[in-house]
Amino acid sequence: MNRIIRIFIYTFLCLILLIPAGTPAFAEEKHEDPDAARMTFSSIALFNYYSTTLDYVFLKQPDIVRERMVKMPFANIPVNITEPVNEYSLIAIDIAEQVSDIDKHVRELEKLVDQSRMDEAIQLSKRLYLEISLAKQQVYTGIDNVEDTGSEFNIERLDETNLVKIQYNEVIDKMEQIVRLLELYENYILQVLGRYKERLLSPEQFPETIEEFLESPLLDLDTVTELLGIEREELLEELGISEKDIPGYINIPLDELLEKLEMTPEELFEELGIKPEEVPLPAEITLEEVLEALDMSLEEFVELFGELPMEPEDLLEMNLRELLKILDIGLEEFLEEIDITLNELLESLGISIAELLELLDITLEELLDAIDITLEEFLALVDISLEELLEFLGIDVGELLEILDTDINESLIPVDINLEIEPVEYFVGEEVTFTGRLTSGSKPLAARVITIVLDGEETVSAETDDEGFFNGVFQLPYRYVDQIEVRALYTPAGLDAGIYLAGMSPPVVLHILYYETMLDIYLDDEAYPGYETGISGTISYGENPVPEINRKAAVYIDDTWAANVTAGEVFTSQITLDPQIITGSHIVIVSVEAAGRYSPAMDTEVLEVTRVTPFLDVEYPQTALIPGKFEISGRLYSPLGPLADTPVKITFGSYSKDILSDEAGYINTIVGTGLAFGLIGKQDMVFLVEPEEPYYNTLDTRRSLLLINLLSSITIFVLLVLAGIYLPRKIRGRLVAARRERAKVFIPVISSELKSSPAKTVRIKPVEPEDEIRKEPREKILNWYILVIRTIQKITSIFLSPQHTLREFAVEIRGYLGPLSQYFWEFTLTVEKLVYSRYIPTPVDVDSSESHYRRLETPPEPAATEEALAETKETVEIEEEVAFVTKGKTVPYRMKKWLSFLSRFDVLKQEPSGKKSLTVDEPERLQEEPLVSEESEPWIEEPVYNEEYAEEEESISFTEILKTSIKPPQFSTELLVVLVLAIAYYVGVMLILLPLFWMAFACGLPVVIVDDKEDNCKTKSGRSGDFE
Amino acid sequence: MKTSNAFTITILTTIVVSLLCIWFYPSVQDFMAGNTMWNGIDDFSDEFEAENIDTLEGLPDSSEGSVLVAIPYIEYTQSALEFLERFVNNGGTLLLMDDYGYGNQVLGFLGLTMRFSSEPLLDPLFCYKNQWMPKITDFNEDIASENITLVLLNHATTLTDIDGTILAYSSATSFLDRNEDGKKNGNESEGPFIIAAEKSYGKGTVIAVSDPSVLISSMIDRDDNYRFIQYLLSRNGVQGNVIIDRSHLSKTPLDNSKIRLFDVREFVSNPYALTGVIALIFVVISRYTIRKGEAIG
């Protein structure tokens, strides 16, 4: 059975332990552990994304392409393709922007050609060709990149029907389509230009066109570097030229140039302001070259300088500077010795212009300035072609030039147009009169339409008269800027188309005047949703006149129109905010419209939108009774005014009540305290104010009041009183009983069974005399003996201890019993036989035992013991002393007799006072030694005692006599610990509650208000705790 | 030992062991604050000092500045919905984070048009490890200005019929895997999809996010998830009191037991309850010691 129970217990415990570890089997997958997640890649998605992105290239939406491509670093791709993918992202962005720019420029080109603005068209076409060339290169790089990415996915091994392959091919196809698109642009440019190509250039104009090419932004180094996307230094290095050489390709011999310029070197140096001796010599010129240039032999040279420090042949390879050093002479001296001037030397050496520029440390422009020659003249002199120039730059525009060069067979006639406006200062909106003249060569062009262009915008038109003059009036726009550029534009139309070039006059700059408006706005510190807020401001005009009419202004909150305002110099307006506006900071913009000569103005401020938390002043009693009712009154208000018809919910414990404030925000109601189990204490009263207006916050405030529960208090008081009456008696009784129980002696009774089996025990209770007739002889005898022992123990305070045998006990108390000891001795012997043997008592034993019991329980009358007591007087004294000893307590008759009997044998000892008292020889021993223990009688497991007997003994009140021999009662340790803890807890609670309790009546407590700016001020709260 | 004593000891031991297990054994359930594992929100609760509530009745009446994080995996009762509505109406922010739960019930009750599509959002290209964990890189200007560039989701869904401000989109390569086969089929919509939006409601705001998994411990520190959550919880730049509605999370028996046990602890820590417990212990020990006084004393 025990085994089954154990198995059950273990199984149960295991189940209990396992249950918490279980996860519900029905759990659906809401997420997965990112650390443990399986890694997968999608090449289809990658190529599909590429392909989709290229669609936006065709749609000329580079922003979307950029937006998509900048995300590529976030893509989930294998590490080995990260680099090509990132490169592709940049390439795709470039391609998209280039295609978009090219498309835009082609439209511009078309427009320019339509307007016969061929000069600009040609310039733009040059730029376009370069852009297209670069874009093509980028696309090819992109294709290479995609192929690299594809090879990482082993794309070449995939079947054509494979989805990855299909997506990959789609990307490649789209990139090739972009190349074709760029080619289409090239063709389109040619087509656009082709319509006019015969009118573009004439053979005479061609050099002029070269000049344009050279001066065009295309050849500006900064533009080229910008277009190519490389650094200036990098470009120069690629071209193999230095900054000074620009244009450094002009590498013709100096003498050739001087010959063409018809100048001598001296004249050149004179123009440059350089003395011949200051001209530095190139370091790399050797003596051999010098001699060869001078047509001088080495021998002649040696003759001139005499002895040389080294072999003459060795000097031939030496450069001029080293030679001068070895000869220890200066350049001038050297030149004198060889009888040649510096100019002759340079001329004979054939130094190039570039070398000269380097030697002189000047630029070509400075040289050209010095010799007073234009670039075109210079280029004509040096006879350099454009192709050579572009070859240096590596720019593939030769095709265009070739086309332009080969199809020139007709020219357009240029026109001259001028424009005059006087004066040049006007107020905005004023009318401006203009005049001008259109001519072609010296011939006026009559009846031609001239368009006036203001900052690129065409406004009015005028027609030329017979002399080509035109005039008119236009109104300046209300554009409050400092100046406007005005031009007159002639666009050939009708019969003029194909004959004349378009023409535009030099600009005339008009200075615009207007009255500047200055606006400053001011907002309320706080604004509230759905509530009016104030906007004020000032409009000033400086020293300018103030307008007679008010200005119109518009108010915007976060770019959303909110209201229109009519504004004077000082204005104030109220606007109602959107009830749904989010609390926080908002930008308010006030924009004043322009009015004639008065410019518009704008100012911004930050508006803090918040909600108002209402205030609630409540009056209520500080104390309330349970059960009962009390009145609450108060007022709801805010900085915006009283809160009318606002719901207020009052919660008080389990009780709650909803009320509405009146028009003035006042509330008044009666609140019931209900029933509760508490005694006395503070309770919070919660006021929840929920205004419907969007500009109010919900208010949740609490007030405390002291609650006294009359019902509970009275009940507890009554219980305490009853407990005060009842418990002391009960506890005293318990303690007495406990003491007595400690003094109980348990007499072992061994049956025949016990002898053979000591593990088992039998509990024997003392049997009352009236039951004796029903008992067996053995039990009767033992019962009598127990009763006798109890009596003796009570009288003598000598207890049967565990180490005592019955016989030892009998011997020990012999001195106390006097003549009765004989009876007890015999009685003990009889009991010994019964206890320690299988002896079966005979009727004689029973009779004798009963006789002993009677004698010992009821000692003989004093009169009967003649030999011991003879005088009646002495008997009376003894009774008096016994009465003293018992302190007047009621003592049963048999005890009295016992005491009086024993006193005759000096059992009661004389005290110093002369009185006799019952004494115990060794009371300490009695206290120290256990009364009965299981160890003393191992076969007794749980000795029990007769409760009824103990209760009977309570009435004896023999405590006073025995108190010196009984141990004081002991409380359990646990009980004491719990008591201490409970007391400590209550003390702790009281320490917290008492201050709170005190605060409830915090009348007269000082309140300190701290202000950051002002000095501290101190006030005192009143009776209700309020303060001002 | 007597059988009755054996049973008493067994029952007592079982109760004690059970209580210890419940107390110390960590929760393994999704989104539980007591779950310190990858799928719990222990880190989130600690970082944002979030308060867990087990009934919406516990919502503060004055909700201005408070943010309620609701993960609606259990159907709402009418009264719970009314509590939610009142919370938002009074100025609180409801951060409704759902994927396949009862978020639409809340949105419907509040009369908002936006809905959770409850269809899996997959992104095969912009994802972390696999397409079920999409990366979000498109945000509105406010969020972008907070330098939030990348948010990682985990088995998310999308939002539809937005009538408020859109906060974040998925990428163009994302799609709704309606048949849940993990592949993009012809009839399945392509991105971008809205994954977070907000709408003013009463005095408060409702923010819907189509994936509550950003809150779990293994996700909150990924990329900009933390800052994204911080942004959602910090209206007007100030983080309010964060409350987590635990009452609408699916729970294991262990979680329920833990909650009850914590409730009991809370109750017992009440001064009156503590007094009662001490009194009970006092009575029991007193009775025992009086009965067994001589053996103990």
JSON list of C-alpha atoms in Angstrom, two decimals, chain A residues 501-567:
[
{"chain": "A", "resi": 501, "resn": "LEU", "atom": "CA", "xyz": [19.56, 83.94, -88.00]},
{"chain": "A", "resi": 502, "resn": "ALA", "atom": "CA", "xyz": [17.70, 84.72, -84.82]},
{"chain": "A", "resi": 503, "resn": "GLY", "atom": "CA", "xyz": [19.03, 87.66, -82.92]},
{"chain": "A", "resi": 504, "resn": "MET", "atom": "CA", "xyz": [18.88, 88.96, -79.40]},
{"chain": "A", "resi": 505, "resn": "SER", "atom": "CA", "xyz": [19.88, 92.36, -78.17]},
{"chain": "A", "resi": 506, "resn": "PRO", "atom": "CA", "xyz": [22.37, 92.96, -75.42]},
{"chain": "A", "resi": 507, "resn": "PRO", "atom": "CA", "xyz": [20.56, 93.06, -72.05]},
{"chain": "A", "resi": 508, "resn": "VAL", "atom": "CA", "xyz": [19.32, 96.25, -70.47]},
{"chain": "A", "resi": 509, "resn": "VAL", "atom": "CA", "xyz": [19.24, 96.03, -66.71]},
{"chain": "A", "resi": 510, "resn": "LEU", "atom": "CA", "xyz": [16.35, 97.80, -65.02]},
{"chain": "A", "resi": 511, "resn": "HIS", "atom": "CA", "xyz": [16.60, 98.62, -61.34]},
{"chain": "A", "resi": 512, "resn": "ILE", "atom": "CA", "xyz": [13.31, 97.90, -59.63]},
{"chain": "A", "resi": 513, "resn": "LEU", "atom": "CA", "xyz": [11.95, 99.97, -56.80]},
{"chain": "A", "resi": 514, "resn": "TYR", "atom": "CA", "xyz": [9.28, 98.90, -54.28]},
{"chain": "A", "resi": 515, "resn": "TYR", "atom": "CA", "xyz": [8.22, 99.51, -50.68]},
{"chain": "A", "resi": 516, "resn": "GLU", "atom": "CA", "xyz": [9.46, 96.74, -48.48]},
{"chain": "A", "resi": 517, "resn": "THR", "atom": "CA", "xyz": [6.95, 95.32, -46.02]},
{"chain": "A", "resi": 518, "resn": "MET", "atom": "CA", "xyz": [8.15, 94.00, -42.67]},
{"chain": "A", "resi": 519, "resn": "LEU", "atom": "CA", "xyz": [5.93, 91.70, -40.66]},
{"chain": "A", "resi": 520, "resn": "ASP", "atom": "CA", "xyz": [6.25, 90.52, -37.09]},
{"chain": "A", "resi": 521, "resn": "ILE", "atom": "CA", "xyz": [3.67, 88.19, -35.60]},
{"chain": "A", "resi": 522, "resn": "TYR", "atom": "CA", "xyz": [2.96, 87.23, -32.03]},
{"chain": "A", "resi": 523, "resn": "LEU", "atom": "CA", "xyz": [1.04, 84.19, -30.82]},
{"chain": "A", "resi": 524, "resn": "ASP", "atom": "CA", "xyz": [-0.53, 83.24, -27.54]},
{"chain": "A", "resi": 525, "resn": "ASP", "atom": "CA", "xyz": [1.78, 81.21, -25.34]},
{"chain": "A", "resi": 526, "resn": "GLU", "atom": "CA", "xyz": [-0.52, 78.25, -25.59]},
{"chain": "A", "resi": 527, "resn": "ALA", "atom": "CA", "xyz": [-3.35, 77.28, -27.86]},
{"chain": "A", "resi": 528, "resn": "TYR", "atom": "CA", "xyz": [-5.99, 74.63, -27.43]},
{"chain": "A", "resi": 529, "resn": "PRO", "atom": "CA", "xyz": [-7.63, 72.22, -29.90]},
{"chain": "A", "resi": 530, "resn": "GLY", "atom": "CA", "xyz": [-11.01, 73.46, -31.02]},
{"chain": "A", "resi": 531, "resn": "TYR", "atom": "CA", "xyz": [-10.54, 76.75, -29.17]},
{"chain": "A", "resi": 532, "resn": "GLU", "atom": "CA", "xyz": [-9.83, 80.23, -30.36]},
{"chain": "A", "resi": 533, "resn": "THR", "atom": "CA", "xyz": [-6.28, 81.44, -30.22]},
{"chain": "A", "resi": 534, "resn": "GLY", "atom": "CA", "xyz": [-5.01, 84.92, -30.78]},
{"chain": "A", "resi": 535, "resn": "ILE", "atom": "CA", "xyz": [-2.65, 85.99, -33.52]},
{"chain": "A", "resi": 536, "resn": "SER", "atom": "CA", "xyz": [-1.41, 89.54, -33.48]},
{"chain": "A", "resi": 537, "resn": "GLY", "atom": "CA", "xyz": [1.23, 91.32, -35.43]},
{"chain": "A", "resi": 538, "resn": "THR", "atom": "CA", "xyz": [2.67, 94.52, -36.71]},
{"chain": "A", "resi": 539, "resn": "ILE", "atom": "CA", "xyz": [3.35, 95.55, -40.27]},
{"chain": "A", "resi": 540, "resn": "SER", "atom": "CA", "xyz": [5.98, 98.21, -40.80]},
{"chain": "A", "resi": 541, "resn": "TYR", "atom": "CA", "xyz": [7.36, 99.93, -43.87]},
{"chain": "A", "resi": 542, "resn": "GLY", "atom": "CA", "xyz": [10.44, 101.67, -42.60]},
{"chain": "A", "resi": 543, "resn": "GLU", "atom": "CA", "xyz": [10.64, 105.17, -43.96]},
{"chain": "A", "resi": 544, "resn": "ASN", "atom": "CA", "xyz": [8.35, 104.38, -46.84]},
{"chain": "A", "resi": 545, "resn": "PRO", "atom": "CA", "xyz": [4.79, 105.71, -46.88]},
{"chain": "A", "resi": 546, "resn": "VAL", "atom": "CA", "xyz": [2.14, 103.64, -45.15]},
{"chain": "A", "resi": 547, "resn": "PRO", "atom": "CA", "xyz": [-0.60, 102.35, -47.47]},
{"chain": "A", "resi": 548, "resn": "GLU", "atom": "CA", "xyz": [-4.06, 103.73, -47.03]},
{"chain": "A", "resi": 549, "resn": "ILE", "atom": "CA", "xyz": [-5.73, 100.37, -47.18]},
{"chain": "A", "resi": 550, "resn": "ASN", "atom": "CA", "xyz": [-5.35, 97.37, -44.91]},
{"chain": "A", "resi": 551, "resn": "ARG", "atom": "CA", "xyz": [-3.32, 94.49, -46.17]},
{"chain": "A", "resi": 552, "resn": "LYS", "atom": "CA", "xyz": [-4.66, 91.00, -46.69]},
{"chain": "A", "resi": 553, "resn": "ALA", "atom": "CA", "xyz": [-2.93, 88.24, -44.89]},
{"chain": "A", "resi": 554, "resn": "ALA", "atom": "CA", "xyz": [-3.38, 84.50, -44.78]},
{"chain": "A", "resi": 555, "resn": "VAL", "atom": "CA", "xyz": [-2.67, 82.30, -41.78]},
{"chain": "A", "resi": 556, "resn": "TYR", "atom": "CA", "xyz": [-1.32, 78.81, -42.31]},
{"chain": "A", "resi": 557, "resn": "ILE", "atom": "CA", "xyz": [-0.78, 76.17, -39.65]},
{"chain": "A", "resi": 558, "resn": "ASP", "atom": "CA", "xyz": [1.67, 73.51, -40.74]},
{"chain": "A", "resi": 559, "resn": "ASP", "atom": "CA", "xyz": [1.24, 74.50, -44.40]},
{"chain": "A", "resi": 560, "resn": "THR", "atom": "CA", "xyz": [-2.52, 74.19, -44.15]},
{"chain": "A", "resi": 561, "resn": "TRP", "atom": "CA", "xyz": [-4.62, 77.28, -44.64]},
{"chain": "A", "resi": 562, "resn": "ALA", "atom": "CA", "xyz": [-6.37, 78.26, -41.43]},
{"chain": "A", "resi": 563, "resn": "ALA", "atom": "CA", "xyz": [-7.78, 81.76, -41.84]},
{"chain": "A", "resi": 564, "resn": "ASN", "atom": "CA", "xyz": [-7.66, 85.05, -43.71]},
{"chain": "A", "resi": 565, "resn": "VAL", "atom": "CA", "xyz": [-6.90, 88.22, -41.82]},
{"chain": "A", "resi": 566, "resn": "THR", "atom": "CA", "xyz": [-7.17, 91.88, -42.74]},
{"chain": "A", "resi": 567, "resn": "ALA", "atom": "CA", "xyz": [-4.15, 93.56, -41.30]}
]
